Amino acid sequence: MRRLTHELERCARNDMAADAERCWVANLETNVFLGNSGKSDFLTPDFLVRRCLGGAYRDVRAADTVLVGEVLSPSNIPSDIEAKKSRYAKAGIPWYWEVTLKADVSAIAFIRAYGLEIGYAQLPDGISPLHPAAYRIVGEWVNDGEERVSFTHPFPIDVPWTALAY
């Protein structure tokens, strides 16, 4: 988690160097408050990327957050993972990443990137979706010889697997 967050921070800095108008912060285990006010509804992703907040000690809100990520181990319960993912989507966070660990060694098995989809397919009259916003898988990288994790959003991300090795 620390290595991936460091690499996201490196990519964010490269993006900021190319355009001084942009300002990103990558961080570990930071509370993200899901509403526009109050502090009772929050999640703590394993890693995140957010916009700069314009001062120290400001609350990180979902509206400020552009990417959240969870590191999944074999002990994670699928229904808990989906519930958390649904809360991130409902809060409007555009990008969600899942990092799945290998079961037998301390290493990443694969990374999946999800993008927020706020529309939905045409449903029969009288039927509406339980969750009107949901994530759709938009990228997957398997740690089996691929050279790198590359993605274009929220800024260019290019991380060699060797940087994530233990």
Coordinates of C-alpha atoms in Angstrom, one line a residue:
M1 CA 0.0 0.0 0.0
R2 CA 2.8 2.4 0.9
R3 CA 4.7 1.7 -2.3
L4 CA 1.6 2.1 -4.5
T5 CA 0.7 5.4 -2.7
H6 CA 4.3 6.6 -3.2
E7 CA 4.1 5.8 -6.9
L8 CA 0.7 7.6 -7.2
E9 CA 2.3 10.6 -5.5
R10 CA 5.2 10.5 -8.0
C11 CA 2.8 10.5 -10.9
A12 CA 0.7 13.3 -9.4
R13 CA 3.8 15.4 -9.0
N14 CA 4.7 14.8 -12.6
D15 CA 1.3 16.0 -13.7
M16 CA 1.5 19.1 -11.5
A17 CA 4.9 19.9 -12.9
A18 CA 3.3 19.8 -16.4
D19 CA 0.4 22.1 -15.4
A20 CA 0.8 24.4 -12.4
E21 CA -3.0 24.9 -12.2
R22 CA -3.5 21.3 -11.0
C23 CA -2.8 20.3 -7.4
W24 CA -3.0 16.7 -6.2
V25 CA -2.2 14.9 -2.9
A26 CA -1.8 11.1 -2.6
N27 CA -2.2 9.7 0.9
L28 CA -2.6 6.6 3.0
E29 CA -5.6 5.8 5.3
T30 CA -7.2 9.2 5.4
N31 CA -10.8 9.7 6.4
V32 CA -13.1 10.7 3.6
F33 CA -16.3 12.4 4.7
L34 CA -19.0 11.3 2.3
G35 CA -21.5 14.2 2.8
N36 CA -21.0 17.9 2.2
S37 CA -21.2 18.6 6.0
G38 CA -20.9 16.7 9.2
K39 CA -18.5 14.0 10.2
S40 CA -20.6 11.0 11.0
D41 CA -20.6 9.5 7.5
F42 CA -17.1 8.6 6.4
L43 CA -14.9 5.8 5.1
T44 CA -11.1 5.3 5.4
P45 CA -9.7 4.0 2.2
D46 CA -6.3 2.3 2.2
F47 CA -5.0 5.0 -0.2
L48 CA -6.5 8.0 -2.0
V49 CA -5.8 10.9 -4.3
R50 CA -7.5 14.2 -3.7
R51 CA -7.4 17.8 -4.8
C52 CA -5.4 20.2 -2.7
L53 CA -7.6 21.7 0.0
G54 CA -6.1 25.2 0.3
G55 CA -4.9 24.8 3.9
A56 CA -3.7 22.5 6.6
Y57 CA -6.1 20.4 8.7
R58 CA -9.1 20.6 6.4
D59 CA -11.6 17.8 6.2
V60 CA -11.3 15.6 3.1
R61 CA -14.7 15.4 1.5
A62 CA -15.8 13.0 -1.2
A63 CA -16.2 16.0 -3.5
D64 CA -12.4 16.7 -3.1
T65 CA -11.4 13.0 -3.7
V66 CA -10.7 11.7 -7.2
L67 CA -9.5 8.2 -6.5
V68 CA -9.9 5.8 -3.6
G69 CA -8.3 2.4 -3.2
E70 CA -8.7 -0.7 -1.1
V71 CA -6.1 -3.4 -0.6
L72 CA -7.9 -6.7 -0.4
S73 CA -6.5 -9.8 1.2
P74 CA -8.0 -13.3 1.2
S75 CA -9.7 -12.6 4.5
N76 CA -11.9 -9.8 3.1
I77 CA -15.6 -10.6 2.9
P78 CA -17.0 -10.0 -0.6
S79 CA -20.3 -8.4 0.7
D80 CA -18.3 -6.0 2.8
I81 CA -16.2 -5.0 -0.2
E82 CA -19.3 -4.4 -2.3
A83 CA -21.0 -2.4 0.4
K84 CA -18.0 -0.1 0.8
K85 CA -17.6 0.3 -3.0
S86 CA -21.3 1.2 -3.2
R87 CA -20.8 3.9 -0.6
Y88 CA -17.9 5.4 -2.5
A89 CA -20.0 5.4 -5.7
K90 CA -23.0 7.0 -4.0
A91 CA -20.7 9.8 -2.7
G92 CA -19.6 10.5 -6.3
I93 CA -15.9 9.6 -6.1
P94 CA -14.9 9.1 -9.8
W95 CA -12.2 6.4 -9.5
Y96 CA -12.0 3.3 -7.3
W97 CA -9.1 0.8 -7.3
E98 CA -8.9 -2.6 -5.8
V99 CA -5.5 -4.1 -5.1
T100 CA -5.8 -7.9 -4.5
L101 CA -3.0 -9.6 -2.7
K102 CA -1.6 -13.1 -3.5
A103 CA -2.8 -15.7 -1.0
D104 CA 0.5 -17.5 -0.6
V105 CA 3.2 -14.7 -0.6
S106 CA 3.4 -11.0 0.4
A107 CA 2.8 -9.6 -3.1
I108 CA 0.2 -8.0 -5.3
A109 CA -1.7 -10.4 -7.5
F110 CA -3.5 -7.8 -9.6
I111 CA -5.0 -4.3 -9.6
R112 CA -8.4 -3.4 -10.9
A113 CA -9.5 0.2 -11.7
Y114 CA -13.2 1.1 -11.7
G115 CA -14.8 4.3 -13.1
L116 CA -18.0 5.8 -11.8
E117 CA -21.0 5.4 -14.1
I118 CA -23.9 7.6 -13.1
G119 CA -26.3 6.6 -15.8
Y120 CA -28.0 3.3 -16.1
A121 CA -29.6 1.1 -18.7
Q122 CA -33.2 1.5 -19.7
L123 CA -35.3 -0.5 -17.2
P124 CA -38.9 -1.6 -17.4
D125 CA -41.5 0.9 -16.2
G126 CA -41.8 0.9 -12.4
I127 CA -38.3 -0.5 -11.9
S128 CA -35.5 1.7 -10.7
P129 CA -31.9 0.7 -9.7
L130 CA -31.1 0.1 -6.1
H131 CA -27.9 2.1 -6.6
P132 CA -28.2 4.7 -9.3
A133 CA -24.4 5.2 -9.4
A134 CA -22.1 2.3 -9.7
Y135 CA -18.5 1.5 -10.7
R136 CA -17.6 -0.3 -13.9
I137 CA -14.3 -2.0 -14.3
V138 CA -12.1 0.0 -16.7
G139 CA -8.7 -1.5 -16.2
E140 CA -6.9 -4.5 -14.9
W141 CA -3.3 -5.3 -14.5
V142 CA -2.0 -8.7 -13.5
N143 CA 1.4 -9.1 -11.8
D144 CA 2.6 -12.0 -14.0
G145 CA 5.1 -10.4 -16.3
E146 CA 3.3 -7.3 -17.4
E147 CA 5.8 -4.5 -17.2
R148 CA 3.7 -1.8 -15.6
V149 CA 0.4 -0.4 -14.4
S150 CA -0.7 2.4 -16.9
F151 CA -3.8 4.5 -16.7
T152 CA -4.8 7.9 -17.9
H153 CA -7.1 9.2 -15.1
P154 CA -7.3 11.3 -12.9
F155 CA -3.8 12.0 -14.3
P156 CA -1.3 9.9 -16.3
I157 CA -0.4 7.0 -14.1
D158 CA 2.6 4.8 -15.1
V159 CA 3.9 2.5 -12.4
P160 CA 6.4 -0.3 -13.1
W161 CA 5.6 -3.6 -11.2
T162 CA 9.2 -3.5 -9.9
A163 CA 8.3 -0.3 -7.9
L164 CA 5.6 -2.3 -6.1
A165 CA 7.7 -5.4 -5.3
Y166 CA 8.4 -6.3 -1.7

